[in-house]
PDB file of C-alpha atoms in Angstrom:
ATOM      1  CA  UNK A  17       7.204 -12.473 -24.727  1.00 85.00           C
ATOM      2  CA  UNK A  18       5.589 -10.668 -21.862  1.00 86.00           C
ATOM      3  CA  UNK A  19       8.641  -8.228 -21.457  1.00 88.00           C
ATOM      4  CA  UNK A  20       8.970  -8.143 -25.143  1.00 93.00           C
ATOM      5  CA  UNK A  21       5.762  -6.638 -25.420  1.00 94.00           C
ATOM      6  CA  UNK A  22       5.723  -3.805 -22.618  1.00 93.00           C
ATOM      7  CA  UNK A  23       9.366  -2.709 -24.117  1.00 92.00           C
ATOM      8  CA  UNK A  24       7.926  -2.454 -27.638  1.00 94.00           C
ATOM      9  CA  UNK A  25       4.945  -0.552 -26.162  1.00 93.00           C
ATOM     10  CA  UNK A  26       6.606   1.884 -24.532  1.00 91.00           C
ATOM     11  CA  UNK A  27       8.970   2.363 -27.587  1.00 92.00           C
ATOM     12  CA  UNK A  28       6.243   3.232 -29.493  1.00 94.00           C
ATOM     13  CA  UNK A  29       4.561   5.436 -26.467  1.00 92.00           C
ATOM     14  CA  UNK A  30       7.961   7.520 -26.881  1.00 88.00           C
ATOM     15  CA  UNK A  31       8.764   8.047 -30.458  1.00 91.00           C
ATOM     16  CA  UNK A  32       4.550   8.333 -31.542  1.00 91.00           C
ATOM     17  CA  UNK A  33       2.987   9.132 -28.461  1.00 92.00           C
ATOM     18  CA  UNK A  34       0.098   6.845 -26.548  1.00 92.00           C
ATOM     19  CA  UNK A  35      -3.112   7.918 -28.421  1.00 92.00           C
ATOM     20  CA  UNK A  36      -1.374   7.405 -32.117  1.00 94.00           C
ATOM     21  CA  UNK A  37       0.022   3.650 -31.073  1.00 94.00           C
ATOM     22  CA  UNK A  38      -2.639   1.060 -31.798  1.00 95.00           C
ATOM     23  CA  UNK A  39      -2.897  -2.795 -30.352  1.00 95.00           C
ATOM     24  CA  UNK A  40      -1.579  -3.662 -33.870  1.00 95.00           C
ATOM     25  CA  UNK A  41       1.400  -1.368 -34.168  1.00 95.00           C
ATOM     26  CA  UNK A  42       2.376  -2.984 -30.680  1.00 95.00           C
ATOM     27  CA  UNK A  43       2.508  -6.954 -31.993  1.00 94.00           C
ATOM     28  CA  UNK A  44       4.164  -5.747 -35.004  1.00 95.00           C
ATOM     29  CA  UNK A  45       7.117  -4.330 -33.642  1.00 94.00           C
ATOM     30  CA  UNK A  46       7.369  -7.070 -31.257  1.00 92.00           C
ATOM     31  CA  UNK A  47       7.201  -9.546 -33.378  1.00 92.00           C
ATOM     32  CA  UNK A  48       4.074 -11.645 -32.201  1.00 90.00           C
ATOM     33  CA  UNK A  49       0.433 -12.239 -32.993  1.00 89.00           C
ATOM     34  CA  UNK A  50      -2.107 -10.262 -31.797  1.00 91.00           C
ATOM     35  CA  UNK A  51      -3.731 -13.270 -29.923  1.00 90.00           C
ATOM     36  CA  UNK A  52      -0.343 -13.044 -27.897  1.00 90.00           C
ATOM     37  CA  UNK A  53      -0.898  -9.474 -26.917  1.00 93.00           C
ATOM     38  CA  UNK A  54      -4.551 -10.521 -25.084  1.00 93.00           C
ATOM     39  CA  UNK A  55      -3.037 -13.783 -23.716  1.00 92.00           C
ATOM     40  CA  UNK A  56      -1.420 -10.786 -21.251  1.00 92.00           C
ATOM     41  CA  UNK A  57      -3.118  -8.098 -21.374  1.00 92.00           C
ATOM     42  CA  UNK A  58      -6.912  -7.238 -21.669  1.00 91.00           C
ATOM     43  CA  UNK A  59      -6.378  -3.652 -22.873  1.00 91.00           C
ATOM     44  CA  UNK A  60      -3.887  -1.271 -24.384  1.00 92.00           C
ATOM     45  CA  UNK A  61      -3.830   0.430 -20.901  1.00 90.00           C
ATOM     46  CA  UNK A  62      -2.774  -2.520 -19.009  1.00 90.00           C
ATOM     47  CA  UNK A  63       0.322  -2.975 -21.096  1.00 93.00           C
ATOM     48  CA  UNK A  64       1.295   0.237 -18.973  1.00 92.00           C
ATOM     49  CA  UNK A  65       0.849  -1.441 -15.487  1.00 91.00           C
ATOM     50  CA  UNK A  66       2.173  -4.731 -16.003  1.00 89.00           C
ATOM     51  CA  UNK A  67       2.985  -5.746 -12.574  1.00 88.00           C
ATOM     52  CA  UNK A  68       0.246  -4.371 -10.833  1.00 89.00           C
ATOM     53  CA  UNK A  69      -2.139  -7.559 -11.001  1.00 88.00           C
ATOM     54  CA  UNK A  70       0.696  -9.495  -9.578  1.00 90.00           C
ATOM     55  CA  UNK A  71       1.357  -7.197  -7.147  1.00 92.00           C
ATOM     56  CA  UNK A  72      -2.329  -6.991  -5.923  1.00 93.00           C
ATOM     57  CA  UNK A  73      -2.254 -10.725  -5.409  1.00 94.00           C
ATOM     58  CA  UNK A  74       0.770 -10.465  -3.039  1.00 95.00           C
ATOM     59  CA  UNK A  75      -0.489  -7.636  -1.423  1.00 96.00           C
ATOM     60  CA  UNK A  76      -3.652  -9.739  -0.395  1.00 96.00           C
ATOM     61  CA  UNK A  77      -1.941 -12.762   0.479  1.00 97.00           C
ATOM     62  CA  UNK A  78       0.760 -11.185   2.266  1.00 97.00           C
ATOM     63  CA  UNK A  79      -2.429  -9.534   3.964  1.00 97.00           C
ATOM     64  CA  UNK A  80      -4.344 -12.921   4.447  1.00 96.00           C
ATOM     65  CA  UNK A  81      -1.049 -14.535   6.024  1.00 96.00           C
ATOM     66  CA  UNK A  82      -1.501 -11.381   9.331  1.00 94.00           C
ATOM     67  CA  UNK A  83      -4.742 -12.650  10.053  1.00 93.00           C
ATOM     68  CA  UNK A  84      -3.461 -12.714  14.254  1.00 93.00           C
ATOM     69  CA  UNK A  85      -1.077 -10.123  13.588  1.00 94.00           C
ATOM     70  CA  UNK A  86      -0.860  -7.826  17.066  1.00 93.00           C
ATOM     71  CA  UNK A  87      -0.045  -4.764  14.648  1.00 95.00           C
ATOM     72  CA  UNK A  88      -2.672  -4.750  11.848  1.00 96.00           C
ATOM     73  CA  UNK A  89      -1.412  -0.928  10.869  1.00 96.00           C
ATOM     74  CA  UNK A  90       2.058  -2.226  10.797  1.00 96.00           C
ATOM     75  CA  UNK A  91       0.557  -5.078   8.477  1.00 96.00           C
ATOM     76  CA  UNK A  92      -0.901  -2.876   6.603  1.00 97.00           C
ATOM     77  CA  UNK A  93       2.101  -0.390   6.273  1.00 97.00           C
ATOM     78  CA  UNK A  94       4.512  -3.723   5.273  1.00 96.00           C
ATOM     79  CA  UNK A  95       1.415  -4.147   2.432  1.00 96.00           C
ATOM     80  CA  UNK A  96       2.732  -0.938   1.134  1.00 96.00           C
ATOM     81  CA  UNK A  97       5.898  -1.487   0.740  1.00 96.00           C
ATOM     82  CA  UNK A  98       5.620  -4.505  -1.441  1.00 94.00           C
ATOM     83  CA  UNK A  99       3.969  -2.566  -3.813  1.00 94.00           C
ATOM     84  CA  UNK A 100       7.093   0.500  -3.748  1.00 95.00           C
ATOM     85  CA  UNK A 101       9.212  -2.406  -3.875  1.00 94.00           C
ATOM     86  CA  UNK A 102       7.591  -3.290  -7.312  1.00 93.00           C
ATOM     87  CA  UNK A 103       8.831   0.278  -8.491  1.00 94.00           C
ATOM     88  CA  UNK A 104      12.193   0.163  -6.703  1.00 95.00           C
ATOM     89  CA  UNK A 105      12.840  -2.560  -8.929  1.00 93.00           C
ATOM     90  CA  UNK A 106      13.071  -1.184 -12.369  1.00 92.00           C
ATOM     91  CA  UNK A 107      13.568   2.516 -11.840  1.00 94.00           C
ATOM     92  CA  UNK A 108      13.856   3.713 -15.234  1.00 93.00           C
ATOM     93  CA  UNK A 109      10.421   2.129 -16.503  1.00 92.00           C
ATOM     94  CA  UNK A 110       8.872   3.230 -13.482  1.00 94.00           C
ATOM     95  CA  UNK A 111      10.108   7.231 -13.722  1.00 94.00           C
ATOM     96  CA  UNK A 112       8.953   6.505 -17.646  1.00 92.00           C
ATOM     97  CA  UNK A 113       5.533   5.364 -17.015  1.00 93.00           C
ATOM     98  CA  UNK A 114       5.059   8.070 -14.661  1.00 94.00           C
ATOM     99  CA  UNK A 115       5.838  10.698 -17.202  1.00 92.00           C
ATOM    100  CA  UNK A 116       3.346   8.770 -19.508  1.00 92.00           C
ATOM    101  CA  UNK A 117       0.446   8.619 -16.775  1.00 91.00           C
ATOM    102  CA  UNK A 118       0.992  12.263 -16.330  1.00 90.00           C
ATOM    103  CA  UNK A 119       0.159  12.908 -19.911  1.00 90.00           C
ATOM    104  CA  UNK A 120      -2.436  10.324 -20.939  1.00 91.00           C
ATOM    105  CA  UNK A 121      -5.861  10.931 -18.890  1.00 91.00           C
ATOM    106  CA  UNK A 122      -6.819   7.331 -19.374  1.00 88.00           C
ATOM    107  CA  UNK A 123      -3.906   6.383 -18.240  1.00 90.00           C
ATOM    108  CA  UNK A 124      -4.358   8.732 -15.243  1.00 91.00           C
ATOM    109  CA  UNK A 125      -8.011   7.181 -15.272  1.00 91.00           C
ATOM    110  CA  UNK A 126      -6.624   3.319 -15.197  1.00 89.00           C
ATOM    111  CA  UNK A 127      -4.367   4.023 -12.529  1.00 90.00           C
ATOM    112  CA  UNK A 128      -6.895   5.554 -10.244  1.00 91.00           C
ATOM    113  CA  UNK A 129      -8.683   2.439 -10.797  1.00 91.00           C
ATOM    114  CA  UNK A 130      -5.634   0.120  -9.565  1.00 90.00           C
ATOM    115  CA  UNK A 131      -4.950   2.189  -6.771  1.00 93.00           C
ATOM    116  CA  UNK A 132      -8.457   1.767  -5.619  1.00 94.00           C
ATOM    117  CA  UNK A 133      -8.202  -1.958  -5.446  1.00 95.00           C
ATOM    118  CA  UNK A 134      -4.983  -1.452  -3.139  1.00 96.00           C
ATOM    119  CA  UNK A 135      -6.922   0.310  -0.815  1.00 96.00           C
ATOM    120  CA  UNK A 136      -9.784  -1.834  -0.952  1.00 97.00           C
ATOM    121  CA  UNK A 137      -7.833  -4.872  -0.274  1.00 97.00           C
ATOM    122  CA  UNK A 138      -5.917  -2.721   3.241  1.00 97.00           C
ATOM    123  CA  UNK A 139      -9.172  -1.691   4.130  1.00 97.00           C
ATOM    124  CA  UNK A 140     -11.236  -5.208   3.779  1.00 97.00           C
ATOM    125  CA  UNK A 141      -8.200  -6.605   6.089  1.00 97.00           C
ATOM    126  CA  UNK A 142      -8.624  -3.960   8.365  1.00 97.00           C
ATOM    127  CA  UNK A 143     -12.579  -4.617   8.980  1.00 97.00           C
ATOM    128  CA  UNK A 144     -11.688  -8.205   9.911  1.00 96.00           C
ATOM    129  CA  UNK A 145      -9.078  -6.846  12.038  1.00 96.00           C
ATOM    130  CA  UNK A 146     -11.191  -4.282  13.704  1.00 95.00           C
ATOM    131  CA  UNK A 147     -14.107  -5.962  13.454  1.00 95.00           C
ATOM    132  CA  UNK A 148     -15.115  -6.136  17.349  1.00 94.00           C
ATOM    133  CA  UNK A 149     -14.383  -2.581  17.796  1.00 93.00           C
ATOM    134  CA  UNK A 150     -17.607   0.002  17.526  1.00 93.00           C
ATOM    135  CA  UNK A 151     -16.150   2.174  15.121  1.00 93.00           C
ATOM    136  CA  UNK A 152     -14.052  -0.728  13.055  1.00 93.00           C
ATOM    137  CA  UNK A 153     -15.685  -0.121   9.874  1.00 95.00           C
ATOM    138  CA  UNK A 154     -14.671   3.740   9.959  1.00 95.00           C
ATOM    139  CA  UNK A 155     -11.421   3.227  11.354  1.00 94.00           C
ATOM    140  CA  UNK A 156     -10.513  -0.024   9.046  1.00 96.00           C
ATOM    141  CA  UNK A 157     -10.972   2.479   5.684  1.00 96.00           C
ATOM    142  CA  UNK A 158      -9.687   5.435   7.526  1.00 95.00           C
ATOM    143  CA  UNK A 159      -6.611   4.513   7.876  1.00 96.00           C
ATOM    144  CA  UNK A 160      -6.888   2.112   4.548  1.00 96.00           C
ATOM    145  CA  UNK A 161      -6.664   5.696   2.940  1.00 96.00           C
ATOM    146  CA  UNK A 162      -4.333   6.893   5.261  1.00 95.00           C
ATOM    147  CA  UNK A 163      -2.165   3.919   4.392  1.00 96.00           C
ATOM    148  CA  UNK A 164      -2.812   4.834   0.280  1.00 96.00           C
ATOM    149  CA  UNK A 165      -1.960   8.302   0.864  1.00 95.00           C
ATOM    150  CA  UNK A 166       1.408   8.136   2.546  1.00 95.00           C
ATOM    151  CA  UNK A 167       2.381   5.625   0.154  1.00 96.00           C
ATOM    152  CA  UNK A 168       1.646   8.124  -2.418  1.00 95.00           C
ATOM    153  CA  UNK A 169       3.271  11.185  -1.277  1.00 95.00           C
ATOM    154  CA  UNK A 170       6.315   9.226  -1.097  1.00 95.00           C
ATOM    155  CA  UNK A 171       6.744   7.307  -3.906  1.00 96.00           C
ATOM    156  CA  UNK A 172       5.665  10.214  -6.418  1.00 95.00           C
ATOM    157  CA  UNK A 173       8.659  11.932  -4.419  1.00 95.00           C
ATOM    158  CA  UNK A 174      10.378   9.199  -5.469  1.00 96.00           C
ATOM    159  CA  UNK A 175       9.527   9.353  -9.091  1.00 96.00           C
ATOM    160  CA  UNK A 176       9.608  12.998  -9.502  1.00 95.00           C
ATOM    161  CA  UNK A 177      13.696  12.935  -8.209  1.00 95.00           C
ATOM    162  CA  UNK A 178      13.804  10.318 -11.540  1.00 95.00           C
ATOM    163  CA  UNK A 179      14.037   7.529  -9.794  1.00 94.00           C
ATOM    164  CA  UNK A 180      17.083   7.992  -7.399  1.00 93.00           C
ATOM    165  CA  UNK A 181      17.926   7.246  -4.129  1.00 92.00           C
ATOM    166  CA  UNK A 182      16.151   4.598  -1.959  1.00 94.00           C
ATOM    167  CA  UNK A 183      12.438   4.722  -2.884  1.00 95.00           C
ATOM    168  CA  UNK A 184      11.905   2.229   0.297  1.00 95.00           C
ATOM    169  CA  UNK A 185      12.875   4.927   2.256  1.00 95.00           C
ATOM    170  CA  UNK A 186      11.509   7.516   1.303  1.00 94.00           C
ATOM    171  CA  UNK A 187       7.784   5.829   1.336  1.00 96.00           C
ATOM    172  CA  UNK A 188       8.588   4.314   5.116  1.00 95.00           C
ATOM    173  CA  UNK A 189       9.001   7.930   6.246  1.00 93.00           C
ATOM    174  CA  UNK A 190       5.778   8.511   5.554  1.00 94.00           C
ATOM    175  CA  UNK A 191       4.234   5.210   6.434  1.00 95.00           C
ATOM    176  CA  UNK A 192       6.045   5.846   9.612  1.00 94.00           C
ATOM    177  CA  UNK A 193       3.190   8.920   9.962  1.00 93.00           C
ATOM    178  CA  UNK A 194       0.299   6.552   9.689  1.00 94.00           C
ATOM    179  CA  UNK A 195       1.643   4.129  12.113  1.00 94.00           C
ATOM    180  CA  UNK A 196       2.469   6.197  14.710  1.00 91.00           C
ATOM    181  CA  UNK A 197      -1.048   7.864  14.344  1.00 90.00           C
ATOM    182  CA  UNK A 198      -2.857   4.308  13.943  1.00 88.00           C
ATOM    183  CA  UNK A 199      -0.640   2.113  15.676  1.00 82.00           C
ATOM    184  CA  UNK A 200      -1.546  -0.324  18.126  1.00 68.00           C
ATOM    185  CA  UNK A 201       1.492   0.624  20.639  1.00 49.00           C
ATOM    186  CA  UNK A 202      -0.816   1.516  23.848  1.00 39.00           C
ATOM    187  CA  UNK A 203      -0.783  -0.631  26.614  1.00 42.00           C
ATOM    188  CA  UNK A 204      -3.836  -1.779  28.079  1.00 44.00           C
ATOM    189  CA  UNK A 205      -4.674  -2.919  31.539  1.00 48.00           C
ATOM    190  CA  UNK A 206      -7.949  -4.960  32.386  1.00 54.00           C
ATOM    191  CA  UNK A 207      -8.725  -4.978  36.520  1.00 56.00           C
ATOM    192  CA  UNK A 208     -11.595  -6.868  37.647  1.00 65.00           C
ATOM    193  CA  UNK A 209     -13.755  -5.480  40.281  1.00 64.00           C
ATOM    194  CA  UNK A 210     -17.592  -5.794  41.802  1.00 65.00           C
ATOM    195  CA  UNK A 211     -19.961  -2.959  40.950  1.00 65.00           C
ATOM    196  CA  UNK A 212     -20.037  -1.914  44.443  1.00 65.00           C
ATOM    197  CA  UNK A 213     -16.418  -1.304  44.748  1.00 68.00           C
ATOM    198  CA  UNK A 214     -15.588   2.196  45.995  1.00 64.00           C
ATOM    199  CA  UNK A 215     -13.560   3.784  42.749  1.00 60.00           C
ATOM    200  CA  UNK A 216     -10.453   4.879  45.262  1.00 53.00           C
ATOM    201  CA  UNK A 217     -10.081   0.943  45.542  1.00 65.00           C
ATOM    202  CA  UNK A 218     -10.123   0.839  41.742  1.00 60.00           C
ATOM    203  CA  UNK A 219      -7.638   3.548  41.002  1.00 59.00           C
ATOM    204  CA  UNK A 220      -5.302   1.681  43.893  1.00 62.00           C
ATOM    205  CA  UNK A 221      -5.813  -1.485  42.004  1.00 62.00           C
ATOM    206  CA  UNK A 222      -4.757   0.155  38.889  1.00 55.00           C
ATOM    207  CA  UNK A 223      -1.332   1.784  40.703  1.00 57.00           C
ATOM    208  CA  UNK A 224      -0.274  -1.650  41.237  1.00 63.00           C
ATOM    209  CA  UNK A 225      -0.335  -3.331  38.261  1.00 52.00           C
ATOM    210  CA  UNK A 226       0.411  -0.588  36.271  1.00 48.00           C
ATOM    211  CA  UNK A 227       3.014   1.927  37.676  1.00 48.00           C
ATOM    212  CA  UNK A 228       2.630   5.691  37.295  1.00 44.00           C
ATOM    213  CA  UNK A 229       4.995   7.167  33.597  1.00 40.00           C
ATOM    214  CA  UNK A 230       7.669   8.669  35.865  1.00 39.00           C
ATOM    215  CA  UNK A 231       7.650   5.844  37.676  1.00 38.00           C
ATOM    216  CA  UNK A 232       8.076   3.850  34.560  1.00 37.00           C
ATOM    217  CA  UNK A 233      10.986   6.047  33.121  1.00 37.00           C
ATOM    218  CA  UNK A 234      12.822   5.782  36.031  1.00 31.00           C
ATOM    219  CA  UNK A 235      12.834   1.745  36.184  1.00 34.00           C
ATOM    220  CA  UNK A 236      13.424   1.753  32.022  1.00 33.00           C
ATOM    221  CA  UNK A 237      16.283   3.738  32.815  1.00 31.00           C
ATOM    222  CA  UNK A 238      18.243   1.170  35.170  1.00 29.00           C
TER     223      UNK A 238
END
């Protein structure tokens, strides 16, 4: 009934436009009560997202289930793409609803709103993630946004091609951007050492454990 309901919506949306289709007009041409209609969706404008909710749940759990991840960003990114994946998955409704949010400012309006609770969800993860660092908060909805963005750029790529083509890949090209630029992929090195060390002994401690880059290169290359 669910399905039923978004096809007969966006029927309607086509052949009478968005404003000029009413609740009512909806149930009628799909055959069910108006009580039906709420049981799924709250508002007129929902009907136009239907996946989004469910979406937004897996995007937090999927979230919730990196709470040790050693790449939060890369978390974060993989977030992302189960929400492209959503898209990928029906093309043709997708490239239509885009059309539609690009003409209907509430639309526009309600969509703005859903987005917002993606990137509220990356960047709440991201404080817990970065919480011990002294600029977490900052960096946590920095690259939240960052994550939002690139996700974006290429999906509405995506959509404005109609639909063809890999829309994963297209979207990981960009997400690629934000996790090279975020990214955990430094290596760090703790040495212990009294205060009163001289720091010539500390630099030599460091060249042990942690060879100089062409030294590196060289011994990757064997």
């Amino acid at each position: 009934m669910r399905d039923e309901l978004v096809s007969a919506a966006f029927d309607l949306f086509t052949e009478f436009g968005y404003d000029a289709t009413t609740i009512h007009d909806i149930v009628r041409r799909a055959g069910v009560g108006r009580r039906s209609f709420f049981r799924y969706f709250p508002t007129k404008e929902a009907v136009v997202f239907p996946d989004h909710e469910r979406a937004l749940a897996g995007m937090v759990d999927y979230l919730n289930q990196g709470s040790v991840d050693p790449d939060p960003i890369g978390r974060a990114c993989g977030a992302a793409r189960l929400v492209v994946r959503m898209y990928a998955a029906n093309p043709d409704f997708s490239v239509r609803r885009y059309a539609l949010t690009r003409s209907v400012p509430a639309l526009k309006n309600h969509e703005i709103s859903v987005v917002w609770q993606y990137e509220r969800a990356l960047a709440s993860y991201l404080e817990r993630r970065f919480a011990t660092l002294p600029d977490g908060g900052a960096r946590a909805y920095t690259a939240a946004a960052a994550v939002v963005a690139a996700h974006n750029y290429g999906l509405r790529a995506w959509l404005r091609s109609g639909g063809t083509g890999d829309a994963v890949a297209v979207v990981d090209r960009a997400l690629d951007l934000v996790h090279r630029t975020w990214g955990t992929g430094a290596e760090s090195v703790v040495v212990v050492a009294r205060t009163d060390t001289p720091m010539w002994r500390v630099v030599q401690q460091l060249e042990d454990v942690w060879p100089h880059p062409h030294t590196r290169d060289t011994q990757d290359q064997l």
